[in-house]
Amino acid sequence: MSENDEVVAEFLVESHENLDQLDREFVALEGDPTQRPRIAAIFRTIHTIKGTAGFLGFSRLEGLTHAGESLLSVLRDGELTLTPEITTALLGMVDGVRRLLSRISDSGEEGTEDFTALINVLKAHTNA
């Protein structure tokens, strides 16, 4: 296994663990969507995945997480309040990240799934 393969494998394991934690964070947010520290934790997780995806050249994953990160940033900063529609969009992003990670795990590549519509939904909330 090459050094790059080891880095990708470690990234995949860490990202899956982080996404499992995000699931728990989102459930907790349903009870109180104003928990900015929890939103900040979600932001940091997505930020980490985005940064590593960019470093490893996974541009689809980087683009999807960037759109989610931007939305989480305005939520974290209190410029926007979490709504059920925003939660649905963010959960869609998490599902998309899982699919991309699965493809990377299976083939070493991201595949060709188009996330433009989801990215546009995330951006629309950010610019609202």
Short mmCIF file of C-alpha atoms in Angstrom, two decimals:
data_model
loop_
_atom_site.label_atom_id
_atom_site.label_comp_id
_atom_site.label_asym_id
_atom_site.label_seq_id
_atom_site.Cartn_x
_atom_site.Cartn_y
_atom_site.Cartn_z
CA MET A 1 0.00 0.00 0.00
CA SER A 2 1.43 3.37 -0.98
CA GLU A 3 1.73 6.24 1.46
CA ASN A 4 -1.09 8.07 -0.37
CA ASP A 5 -3.31 4.97 -0.10
CA GLU A 6 -2.64 4.89 3.64
CA VAL A 7 -3.54 8.57 3.96
CA VAL A 8 -6.79 8.02 2.02
CA ALA A 9 -7.64 4.96 4.13
CA GLU A 10 -7.07 6.92 7.34
CA PHE A 11 -9.14 9.81 5.97
CA LEU A 12 -12.02 7.43 5.19
CA VAL A 13 -12.01 5.87 8.66
CA GLU A 14 -11.81 9.25 10.39
CA SER A 15 -14.50 10.76 8.17
CA HIS A 16 -16.93 7.90 8.82
CA GLU A 17 -16.38 8.25 12.56
CA ASN A 18 -16.95 12.00 12.31
CA LEU A 19 -20.16 11.51 10.31
CA ASP A 20 -21.47 9.11 12.95
CA GLN A 21 -20.84 11.84 15.53
CA LEU A 22 -22.62 14.36 13.27
CA ASP A 23 -25.70 12.16 13.27
CA ARG A 24 -25.79 12.39 17.07
CA GLU A 25 -25.20 16.16 16.95
CA PHE A 26 -28.10 16.69 14.54
CA VAL A 27 -30.42 14.63 16.73
CA ALA A 28 -29.45 16.78 19.71
CA LEU A 29 -30.03 19.95 17.68
CA GLU A 30 -33.60 18.88 16.96
CA GLY A 31 -34.33 19.41 20.65
CA ASP A 32 -32.75 22.87 20.68
CA PRO A 33 -31.74 24.32 17.30
CA THR A 34 -30.13 27.35 18.96
CA GLN A 35 -27.15 25.43 20.38
CA ARG A 36 -24.40 27.39 18.65
CA PRO A 37 -21.56 25.39 20.27
CA ARG A 38 -23.06 22.22 18.77
CA ILE A 39 -23.37 23.94 15.39
CA ALA A 40 -19.74 25.02 15.73
CA ALA A 41 -18.72 21.38 16.36
CA ILE A 42 -20.59 20.29 13.22
CA PHE A 43 -18.90 23.12 11.29
CA ARG A 44 -15.44 21.97 12.44
CA THR A 45 -16.15 18.40 11.37
CA ILE A 46 -17.27 19.45 7.89
CA HIS A 47 -14.36 21.89 7.67
CA THR A 48 -11.91 19.07 8.42
CA ILE A 49 -13.45 16.78 5.80
CA LYS A 50 -13.42 19.63 3.26
CA GLY A 51 -9.79 20.49 3.89
CA THR A 52 -8.56 16.93 3.66
CA ALA A 53 -10.69 16.25 0.58
CA GLY A 54 -9.08 19.26 -1.10
CA PHE A 55 -5.61 18.12 -0.08
CA LEU A 56 -6.28 14.66 -1.51
CA GLY A 57 -7.78 16.03 -4.74
CA PHE A 58 -11.38 14.91 -4.16
CA SER A 59 -12.98 17.96 -5.76
CA ARG A 60 -16.61 16.75 -5.66
CA LEU A 61 -16.34 16.05 -1.95
CA GLU A 62 -14.58 19.35 -1.39
CA GLY A 63 -17.28 21.27 -3.29
CA LEU A 64 -20.16 19.64 -1.44
CA THR A 65 -18.61 20.13 1.98
CA HIS A 66 -17.66 23.71 1.12
CA ALA A 67 -21.32 24.56 0.47
CA GLY A 68 -22.33 22.90 3.75
CA GLU A 69 -19.51 24.62 5.61
CA SER A 70 -20.64 28.02 4.32
CA LEU A 71 -24.18 27.43 5.57
CA LEU A 72 -22.92 26.13 8.91
CA SER A 73 -20.73 29.23 9.24
CA VAL A 74 -23.69 31.63 9.13
CA LEU A 75 -25.62 29.38 11.53
CA ARG A 76 -22.65 29.25 13.90
CA ASP A 77 -22.29 33.03 13.78
CA GLY A 78 -25.98 33.53 14.58
CA GLU A 79 -26.75 35.22 11.26
CA LEU A 80 -29.29 32.50 10.48
CA THR A 81 -31.45 30.24 12.64
CA LEU A 82 -31.62 26.51 12.05
CA THR A 83 -34.97 25.52 10.53
CA PRO A 84 -36.33 22.12 9.54
CA GLU A 85 -35.63 22.99 5.88
CA ILE A 86 -32.01 23.87 6.63
CA THR A 87 -31.63 20.71 8.72
CA THR A 88 -32.97 18.67 5.79
CA ALA A 89 -30.46 20.32 3.44
CA LEU A 90 -27.57 19.68 5.84
CA LEU A 91 -28.60 16.07 6.33
CA GLY A 92 -28.71 15.75 2.54
CA MET A 93 -25.14 17.01 2.47
CA VAL A 94 -24.12 14.42 5.06
CA ASP A 95 -25.78 11.69 2.98
CA GLY A 96 -23.93 12.94 -0.10
CA VAL A 97 -20.64 12.91 1.79
CA ARG A 98 -21.33 9.32 2.86
CA ARG A 99 -21.99 8.30 -0.75
CA LEU A 100 -18.80 9.97 -1.95
CA LEU A 101 -16.76 8.36 0.82
CA SER A 102 -18.25 4.98 -0.06
CA ARG A 103 -17.26 5.40 -3.71
CA ILE A 104 -13.76 6.48 -2.73
CA SER A 105 -13.51 3.47 -0.45
CA ASP A 106 -14.70 1.10 -3.18
CA SER A 107 -12.78 2.47 -6.15
CA GLY A 108 -10.37 5.15 -4.99
CA GLU A 109 -12.37 7.70 -7.01
CA GLU A 110 -15.38 9.90 -6.35
CA GLY A 111 -17.52 8.77 -9.25
CA THR A 112 -19.69 11.02 -11.37
CA GLU A 113 -22.72 11.75 -9.17
CA ASP A 114 -23.80 15.35 -9.66
CA PHE A 115 -24.39 17.29 -6.44
CA THR A 116 -25.14 20.62 -8.12
CA ALA A 117 -28.81 20.68 -7.06
CA LEU A 118 -27.93 19.96 -3.42
CA ILE A 119 -25.11 22.51 -3.45
CA ASN A 120 -27.55 25.08 -4.84
CA VAL A 121 -30.04 24.33 -2.04
CA LEU A 122 -27.30 24.79 0.55
CA LYS A 123 -26.18 28.03 -1.09
CA ALA A 124 -29.75 29.32 -1.33
CA HIS A 125 -30.12 29.04 2.45
CA THR A 126 -26.77 30.72 2.95
CA ASN A 127 -27.79 33.68 0.78
CA ALA A 128 -31.32 33.97 2.19
#
